[in-house]
PDB file of C-alpha atoms in Angstrom:
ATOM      1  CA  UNK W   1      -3.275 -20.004   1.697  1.00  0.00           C
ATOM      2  CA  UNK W   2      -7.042 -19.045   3.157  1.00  0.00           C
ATOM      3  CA  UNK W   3      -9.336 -22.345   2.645  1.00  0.00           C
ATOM      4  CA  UNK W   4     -12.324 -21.627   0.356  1.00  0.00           C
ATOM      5  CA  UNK W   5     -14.425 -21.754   3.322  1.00  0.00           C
ATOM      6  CA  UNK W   6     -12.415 -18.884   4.894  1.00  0.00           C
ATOM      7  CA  UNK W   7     -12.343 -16.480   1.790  1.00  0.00           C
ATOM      8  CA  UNK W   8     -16.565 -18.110   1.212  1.00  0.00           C
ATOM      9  CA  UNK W   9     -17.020 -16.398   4.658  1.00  0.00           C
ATOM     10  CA  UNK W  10     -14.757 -13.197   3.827  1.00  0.00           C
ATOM     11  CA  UNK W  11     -16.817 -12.516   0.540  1.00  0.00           C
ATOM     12  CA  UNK W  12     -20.302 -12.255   3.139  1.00  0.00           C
ATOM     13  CA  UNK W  13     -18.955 -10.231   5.435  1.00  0.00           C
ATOM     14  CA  UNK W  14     -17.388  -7.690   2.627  1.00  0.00           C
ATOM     15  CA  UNK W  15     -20.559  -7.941   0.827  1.00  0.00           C
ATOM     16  CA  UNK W  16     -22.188  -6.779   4.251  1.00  0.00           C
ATOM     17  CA  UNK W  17     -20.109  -4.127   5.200  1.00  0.00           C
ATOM     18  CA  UNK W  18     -20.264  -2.595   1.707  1.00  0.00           C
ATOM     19  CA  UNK W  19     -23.776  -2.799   1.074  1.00  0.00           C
ATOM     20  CA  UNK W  20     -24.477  -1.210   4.965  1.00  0.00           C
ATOM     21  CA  UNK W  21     -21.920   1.770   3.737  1.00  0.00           C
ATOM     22  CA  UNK W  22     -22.735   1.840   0.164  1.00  0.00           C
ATOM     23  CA  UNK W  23     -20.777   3.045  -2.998  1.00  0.00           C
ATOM     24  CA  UNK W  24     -18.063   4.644  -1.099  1.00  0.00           C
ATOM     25  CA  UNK W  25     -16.804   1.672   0.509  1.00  0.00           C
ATOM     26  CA  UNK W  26     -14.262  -0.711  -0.786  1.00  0.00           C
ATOM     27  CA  UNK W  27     -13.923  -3.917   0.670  1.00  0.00           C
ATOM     28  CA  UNK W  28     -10.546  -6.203  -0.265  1.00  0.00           C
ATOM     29  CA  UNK W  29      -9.275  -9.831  -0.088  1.00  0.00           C
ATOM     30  CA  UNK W  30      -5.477 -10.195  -0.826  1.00  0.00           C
ATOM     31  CA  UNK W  31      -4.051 -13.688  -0.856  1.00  0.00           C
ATOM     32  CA  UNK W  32      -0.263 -13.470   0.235  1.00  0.00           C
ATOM     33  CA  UNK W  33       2.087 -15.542  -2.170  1.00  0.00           C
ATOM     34  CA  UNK W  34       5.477 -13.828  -2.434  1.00  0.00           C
ATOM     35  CA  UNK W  35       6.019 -16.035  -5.657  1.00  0.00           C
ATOM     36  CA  UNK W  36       2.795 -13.657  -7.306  1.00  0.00           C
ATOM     37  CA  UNK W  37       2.741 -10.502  -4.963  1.00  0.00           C
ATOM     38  CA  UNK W  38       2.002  -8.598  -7.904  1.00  0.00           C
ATOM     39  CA  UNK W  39      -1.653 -10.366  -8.783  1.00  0.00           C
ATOM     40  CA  UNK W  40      -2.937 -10.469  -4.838  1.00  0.00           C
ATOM     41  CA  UNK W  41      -6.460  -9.455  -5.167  1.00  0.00           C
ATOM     42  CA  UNK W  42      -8.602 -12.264  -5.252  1.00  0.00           C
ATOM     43  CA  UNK W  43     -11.804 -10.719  -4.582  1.00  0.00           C
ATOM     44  CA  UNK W  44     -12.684  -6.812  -4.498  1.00  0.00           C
ATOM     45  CA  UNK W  45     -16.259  -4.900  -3.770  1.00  0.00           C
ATOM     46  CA  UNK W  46     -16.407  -0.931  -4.955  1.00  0.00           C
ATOM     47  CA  UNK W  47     -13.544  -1.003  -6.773  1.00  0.00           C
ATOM     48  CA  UNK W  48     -13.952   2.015  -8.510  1.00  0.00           C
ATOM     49  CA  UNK W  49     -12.849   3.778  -5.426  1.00  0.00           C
ATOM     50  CA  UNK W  50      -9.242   2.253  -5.519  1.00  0.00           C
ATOM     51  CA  UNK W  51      -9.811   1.871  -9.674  1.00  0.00           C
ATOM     52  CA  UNK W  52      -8.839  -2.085  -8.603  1.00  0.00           C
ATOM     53  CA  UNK W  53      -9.784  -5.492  -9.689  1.00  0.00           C
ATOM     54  CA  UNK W  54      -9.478  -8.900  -9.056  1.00  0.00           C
ATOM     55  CA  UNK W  55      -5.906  -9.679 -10.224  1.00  0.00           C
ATOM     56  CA  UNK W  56      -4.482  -6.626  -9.618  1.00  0.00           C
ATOM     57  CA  UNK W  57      -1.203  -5.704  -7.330  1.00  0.00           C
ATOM     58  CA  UNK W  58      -0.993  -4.657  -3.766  1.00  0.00           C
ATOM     59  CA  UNK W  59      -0.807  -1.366  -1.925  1.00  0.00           C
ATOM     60  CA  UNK W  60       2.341  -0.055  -0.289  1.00  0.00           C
ATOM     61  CA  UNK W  61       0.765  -1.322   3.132  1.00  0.00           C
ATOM     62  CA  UNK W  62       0.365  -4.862   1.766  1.00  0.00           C
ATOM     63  CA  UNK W  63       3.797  -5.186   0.152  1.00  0.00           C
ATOM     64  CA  UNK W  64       5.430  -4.019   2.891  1.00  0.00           C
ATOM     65  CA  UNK W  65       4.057  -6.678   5.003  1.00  0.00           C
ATOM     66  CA  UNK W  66       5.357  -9.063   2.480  1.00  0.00           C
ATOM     67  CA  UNK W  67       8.822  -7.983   3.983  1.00  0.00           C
ATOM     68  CA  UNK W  68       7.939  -8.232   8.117  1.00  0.00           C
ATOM     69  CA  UNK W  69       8.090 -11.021  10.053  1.00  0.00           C
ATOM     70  CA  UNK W  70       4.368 -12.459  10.619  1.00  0.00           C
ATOM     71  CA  UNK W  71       4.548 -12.001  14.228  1.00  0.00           C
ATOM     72  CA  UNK W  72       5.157  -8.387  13.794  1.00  0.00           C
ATOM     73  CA  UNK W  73       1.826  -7.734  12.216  1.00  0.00           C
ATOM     74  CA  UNK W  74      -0.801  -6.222  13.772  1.00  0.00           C
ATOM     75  CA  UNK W  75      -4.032  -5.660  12.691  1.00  0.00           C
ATOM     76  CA  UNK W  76      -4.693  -2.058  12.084  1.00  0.00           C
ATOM     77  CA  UNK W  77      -7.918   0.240  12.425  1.00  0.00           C
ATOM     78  CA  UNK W  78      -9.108   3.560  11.211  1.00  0.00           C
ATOM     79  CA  UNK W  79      -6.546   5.279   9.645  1.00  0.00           C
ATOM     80  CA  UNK W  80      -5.788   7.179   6.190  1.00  0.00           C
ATOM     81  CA  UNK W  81      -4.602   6.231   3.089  1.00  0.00           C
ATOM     82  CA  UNK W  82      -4.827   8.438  -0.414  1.00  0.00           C
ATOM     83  CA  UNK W  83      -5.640   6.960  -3.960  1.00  0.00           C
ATOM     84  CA  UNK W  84      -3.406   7.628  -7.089  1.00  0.00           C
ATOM     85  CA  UNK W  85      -5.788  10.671  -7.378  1.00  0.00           C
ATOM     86  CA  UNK W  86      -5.368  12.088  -4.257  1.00  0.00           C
ATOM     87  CA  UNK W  87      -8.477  11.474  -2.720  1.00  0.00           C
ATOM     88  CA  UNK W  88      -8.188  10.392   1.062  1.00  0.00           C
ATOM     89  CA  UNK W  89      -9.838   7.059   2.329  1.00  0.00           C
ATOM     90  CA  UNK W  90     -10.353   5.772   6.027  1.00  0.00           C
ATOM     91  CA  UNK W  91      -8.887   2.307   6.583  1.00  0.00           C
ATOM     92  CA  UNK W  92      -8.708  -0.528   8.464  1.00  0.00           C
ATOM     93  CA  UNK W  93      -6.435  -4.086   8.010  1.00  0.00           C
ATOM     94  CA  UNK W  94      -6.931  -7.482   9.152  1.00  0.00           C
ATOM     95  CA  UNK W  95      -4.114 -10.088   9.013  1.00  0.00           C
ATOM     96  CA  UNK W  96      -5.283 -14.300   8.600  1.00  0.00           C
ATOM     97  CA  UNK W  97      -2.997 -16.531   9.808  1.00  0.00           C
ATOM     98  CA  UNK W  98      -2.485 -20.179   9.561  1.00  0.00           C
ATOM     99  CA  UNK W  99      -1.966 -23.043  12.222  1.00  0.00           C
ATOM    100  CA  UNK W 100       1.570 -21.992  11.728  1.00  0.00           C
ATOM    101  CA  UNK W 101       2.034 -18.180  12.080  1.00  0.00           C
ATOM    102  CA  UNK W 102       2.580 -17.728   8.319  1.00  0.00           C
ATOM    103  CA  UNK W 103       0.436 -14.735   6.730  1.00  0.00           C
ATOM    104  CA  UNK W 104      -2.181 -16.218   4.607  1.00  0.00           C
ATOM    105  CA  UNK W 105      -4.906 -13.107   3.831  1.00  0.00           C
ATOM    106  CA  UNK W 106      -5.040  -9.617   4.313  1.00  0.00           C
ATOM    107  CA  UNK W 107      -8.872  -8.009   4.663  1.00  0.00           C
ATOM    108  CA  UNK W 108      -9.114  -4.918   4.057  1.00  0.00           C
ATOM    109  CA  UNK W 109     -11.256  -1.575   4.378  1.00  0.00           C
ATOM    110  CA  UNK W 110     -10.683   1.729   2.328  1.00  0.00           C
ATOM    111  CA  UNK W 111     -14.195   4.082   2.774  1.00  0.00           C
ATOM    112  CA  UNK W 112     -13.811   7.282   0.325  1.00  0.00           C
ATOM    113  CA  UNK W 113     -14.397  10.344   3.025  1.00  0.00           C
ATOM    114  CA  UNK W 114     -13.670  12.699  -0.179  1.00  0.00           C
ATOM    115  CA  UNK W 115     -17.753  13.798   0.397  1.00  0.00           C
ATOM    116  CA  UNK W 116     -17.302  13.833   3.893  1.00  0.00           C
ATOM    117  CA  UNK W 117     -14.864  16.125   4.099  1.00  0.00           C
ATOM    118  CA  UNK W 118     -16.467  18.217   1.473  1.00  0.00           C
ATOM    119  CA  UNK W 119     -18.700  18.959   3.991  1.00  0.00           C
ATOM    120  CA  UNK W 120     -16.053  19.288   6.442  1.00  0.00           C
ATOM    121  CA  UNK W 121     -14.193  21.689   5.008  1.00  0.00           C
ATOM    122  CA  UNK W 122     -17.874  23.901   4.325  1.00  0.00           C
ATOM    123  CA  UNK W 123     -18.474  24.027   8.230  1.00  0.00           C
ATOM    124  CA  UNK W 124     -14.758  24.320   9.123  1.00  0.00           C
ATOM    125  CA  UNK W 125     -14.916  27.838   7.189  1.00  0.00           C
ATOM    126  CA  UNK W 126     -17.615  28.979   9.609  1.00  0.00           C
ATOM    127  CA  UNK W 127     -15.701  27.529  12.766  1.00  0.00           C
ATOM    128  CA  UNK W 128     -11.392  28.033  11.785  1.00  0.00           C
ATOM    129  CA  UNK W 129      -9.128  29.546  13.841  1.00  0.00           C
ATOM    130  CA  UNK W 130      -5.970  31.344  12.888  1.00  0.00           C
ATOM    131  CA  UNK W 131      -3.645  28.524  14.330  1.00  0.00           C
ATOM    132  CA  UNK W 132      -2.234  26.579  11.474  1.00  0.00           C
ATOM    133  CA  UNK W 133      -2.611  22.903  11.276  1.00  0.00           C
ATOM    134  CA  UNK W 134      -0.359  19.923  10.192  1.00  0.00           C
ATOM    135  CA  UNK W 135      -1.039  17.219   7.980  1.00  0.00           C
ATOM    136  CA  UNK W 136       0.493  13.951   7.848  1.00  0.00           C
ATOM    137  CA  UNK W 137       1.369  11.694   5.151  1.00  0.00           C
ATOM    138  CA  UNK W 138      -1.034   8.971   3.715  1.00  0.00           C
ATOM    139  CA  UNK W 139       0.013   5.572   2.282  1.00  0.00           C
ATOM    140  CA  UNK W 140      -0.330   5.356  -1.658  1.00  0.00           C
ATOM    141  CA  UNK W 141      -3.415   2.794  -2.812  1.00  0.00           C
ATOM    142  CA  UNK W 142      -2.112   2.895  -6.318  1.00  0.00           C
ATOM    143  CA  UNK W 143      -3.700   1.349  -9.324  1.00  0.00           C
ATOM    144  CA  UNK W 144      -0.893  -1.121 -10.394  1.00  0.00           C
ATOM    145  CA  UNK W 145       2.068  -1.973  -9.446  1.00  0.00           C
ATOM    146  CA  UNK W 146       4.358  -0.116 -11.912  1.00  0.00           C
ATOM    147  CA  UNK W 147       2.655   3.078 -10.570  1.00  0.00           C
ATOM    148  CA  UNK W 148       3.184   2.010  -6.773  1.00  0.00           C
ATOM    149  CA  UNK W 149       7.179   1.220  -7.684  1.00  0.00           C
ATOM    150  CA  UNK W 150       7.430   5.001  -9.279  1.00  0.00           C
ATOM    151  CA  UNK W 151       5.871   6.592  -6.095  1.00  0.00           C
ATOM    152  CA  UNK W 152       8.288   4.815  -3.814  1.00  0.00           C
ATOM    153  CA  UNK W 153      11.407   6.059  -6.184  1.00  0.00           C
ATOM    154  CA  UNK W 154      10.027   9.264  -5.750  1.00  0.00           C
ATOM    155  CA  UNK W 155       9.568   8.846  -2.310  1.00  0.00           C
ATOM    156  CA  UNK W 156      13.249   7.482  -1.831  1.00  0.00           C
ATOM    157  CA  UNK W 157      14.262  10.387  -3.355  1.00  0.00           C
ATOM    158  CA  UNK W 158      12.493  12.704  -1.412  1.00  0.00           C
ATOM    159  CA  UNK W 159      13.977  11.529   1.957  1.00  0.00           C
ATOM    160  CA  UNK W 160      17.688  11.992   0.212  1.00  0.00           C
ATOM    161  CA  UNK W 161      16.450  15.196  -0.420  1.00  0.00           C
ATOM    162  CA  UNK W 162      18.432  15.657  -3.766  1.00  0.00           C
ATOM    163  CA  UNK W 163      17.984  14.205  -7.347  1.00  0.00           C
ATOM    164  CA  UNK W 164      20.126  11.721  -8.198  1.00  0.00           C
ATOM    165  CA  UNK W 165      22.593  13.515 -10.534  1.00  0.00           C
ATOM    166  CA  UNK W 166      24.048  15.170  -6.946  1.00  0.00           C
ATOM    167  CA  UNK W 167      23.509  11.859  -4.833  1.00  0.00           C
ATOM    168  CA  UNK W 168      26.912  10.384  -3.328  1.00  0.00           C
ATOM    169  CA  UNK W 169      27.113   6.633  -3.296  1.00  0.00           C
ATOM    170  CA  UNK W 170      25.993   7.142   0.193  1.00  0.00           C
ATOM    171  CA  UNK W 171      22.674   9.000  -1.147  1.00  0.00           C
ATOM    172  CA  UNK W 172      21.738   6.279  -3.414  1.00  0.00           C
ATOM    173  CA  UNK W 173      22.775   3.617  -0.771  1.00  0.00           C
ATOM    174  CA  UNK W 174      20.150   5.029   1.729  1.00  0.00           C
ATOM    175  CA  UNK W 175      17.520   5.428  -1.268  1.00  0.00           C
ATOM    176  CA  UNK W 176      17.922   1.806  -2.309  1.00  0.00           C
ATOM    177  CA  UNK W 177      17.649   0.301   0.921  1.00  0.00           C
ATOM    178  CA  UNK W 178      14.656   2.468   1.531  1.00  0.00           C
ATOM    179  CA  UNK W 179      13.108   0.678  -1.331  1.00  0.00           C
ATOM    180  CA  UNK W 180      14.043  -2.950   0.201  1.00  0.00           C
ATOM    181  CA  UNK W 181      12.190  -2.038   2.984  1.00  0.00           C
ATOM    182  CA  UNK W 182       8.987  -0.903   1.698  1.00  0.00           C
ATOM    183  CA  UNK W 183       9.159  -4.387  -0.600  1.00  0.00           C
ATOM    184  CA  UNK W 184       9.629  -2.634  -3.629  1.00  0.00           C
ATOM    185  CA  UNK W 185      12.144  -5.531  -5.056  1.00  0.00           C
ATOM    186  CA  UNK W 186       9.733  -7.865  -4.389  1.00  0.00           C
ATOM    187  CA  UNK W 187       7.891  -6.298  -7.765  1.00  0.00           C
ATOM    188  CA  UNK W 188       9.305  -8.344 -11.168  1.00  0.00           C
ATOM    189  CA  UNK W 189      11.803  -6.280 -12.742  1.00  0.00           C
ATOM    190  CA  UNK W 190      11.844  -3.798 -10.625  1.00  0.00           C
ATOM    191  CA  UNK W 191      15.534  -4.106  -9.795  1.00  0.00           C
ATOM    192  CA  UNK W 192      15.890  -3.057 -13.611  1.00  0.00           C
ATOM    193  CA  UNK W 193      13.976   0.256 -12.848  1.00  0.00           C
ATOM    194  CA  UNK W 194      15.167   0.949 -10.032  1.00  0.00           C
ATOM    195  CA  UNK W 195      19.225   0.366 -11.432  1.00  0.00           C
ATOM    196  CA  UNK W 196      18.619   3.117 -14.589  1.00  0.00           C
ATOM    197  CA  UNK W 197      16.865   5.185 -12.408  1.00  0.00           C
ATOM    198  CA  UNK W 198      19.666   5.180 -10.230  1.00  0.00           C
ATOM    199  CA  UNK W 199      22.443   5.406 -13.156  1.00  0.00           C
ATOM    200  CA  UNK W 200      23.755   2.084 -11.372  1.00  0.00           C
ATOM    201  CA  UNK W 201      24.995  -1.418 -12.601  1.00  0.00           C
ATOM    202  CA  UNK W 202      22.137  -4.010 -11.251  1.00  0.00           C
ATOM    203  CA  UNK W 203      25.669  -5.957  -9.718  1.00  0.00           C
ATOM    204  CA  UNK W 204      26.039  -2.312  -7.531  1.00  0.00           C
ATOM    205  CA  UNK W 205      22.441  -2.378  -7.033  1.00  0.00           C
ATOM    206  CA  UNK W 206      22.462  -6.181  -5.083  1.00  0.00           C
ATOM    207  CA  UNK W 207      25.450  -4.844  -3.236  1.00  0.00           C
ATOM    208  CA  UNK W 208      23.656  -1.511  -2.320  1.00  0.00           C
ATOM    209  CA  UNK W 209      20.798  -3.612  -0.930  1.00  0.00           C
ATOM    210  CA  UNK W 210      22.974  -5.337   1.211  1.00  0.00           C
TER     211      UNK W 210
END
């Protein structure tokens, strides 16, 4: 776990970089404890653009890194995420670890660009072409937990590409193990969701995952 001292020193520099960017920047602290990944939040700054507290769950990003090997992780910069309401944010991720190589804190940056590219959008009226542009996916900053473990059902089902009253026991083999990989299990009782979703015995469901 991150000494007092460490998250002491986290809470200044989040309460700098929020107060240099104002409203529209979020600033995070998770503490990583697989025994309570569903409370990880242990200090939060703008949280009205996530619609997070202290105490709350994780994001997809963060419980996935519950599941990865510490030495995997790399700290990540700049990139896009969405909120439950769609709006995109600009990111960035910091990984703390201890003497050991064991994860102990996540830090992390979501800035809401939703004015930004308000204005974007204005100007890019004035300057489009007619070539069509791609968009990718974003990574789902939910509100809680139970509305992060819907969103990656959905998403497992999305990748089948079928709902699950046509899925072979292949289909719902590839969805389940989907969800072990983005960490969804590691949510309490989400193996019961994710077995009546799934019309499956939990037994079938701890086989599926392999």
């Amino acid at each position: 776990m991150l000494s007092e001292n460490n998250v002491e020193f986290l809470r200044q520099i989040g309460k700098a970089i929020t107060t240099q960017f104002g409203e529209d920047c979020e600033v995070v602290i998770h503490k990583v404890d697989s025994d309570d990944a569903e409370h990880s939040i242990i200090y939060i700054e703008n949280g009205h653009v996530t619609a997070r507290h202290i105490g709350d769950g994780p994001s997809q990003i963060v419980l996935e890194t519950l599941k990865k090997d510490p030495e995997e992780l790399q700290n990540r910069f700049n990139y896009l995420t969405r909120t439950h309401d769609g709006r995109v944010l600009k990111s960035s991720t910091i990984y703390f670890k201890n003497d050991e190589g064991k994860l102990d804190g996540i830090f992390s940056i979501n800035f809401d660009t939703s004015s930004i590219f308000a204005a974007e959008n204005a100007l890019h009226k004035l300057t489009a072409t007619s070539e069509e542009e791609t968009t990718t996916d974003n990574s789902l900053i939910p509100k809680n937990v139970n509305q992060l473990l819907d969103e990656l059902i959905l998403e497992s089902v999305r990748i089948v590409g079928k709902p699950v009253a046509l899925m072979t026991k292949e289909d719902k083999v590839k969805s389940i193990q989907y969800l072990n990989k983005k960490g969804a299990f590691l949510i309490t009782k989400s193996g019961d969701k994710v077995a009546k979703f799934f019309n499956i015995s939990k037994y079938t469901l701890y086989n599926y995952i392999g």
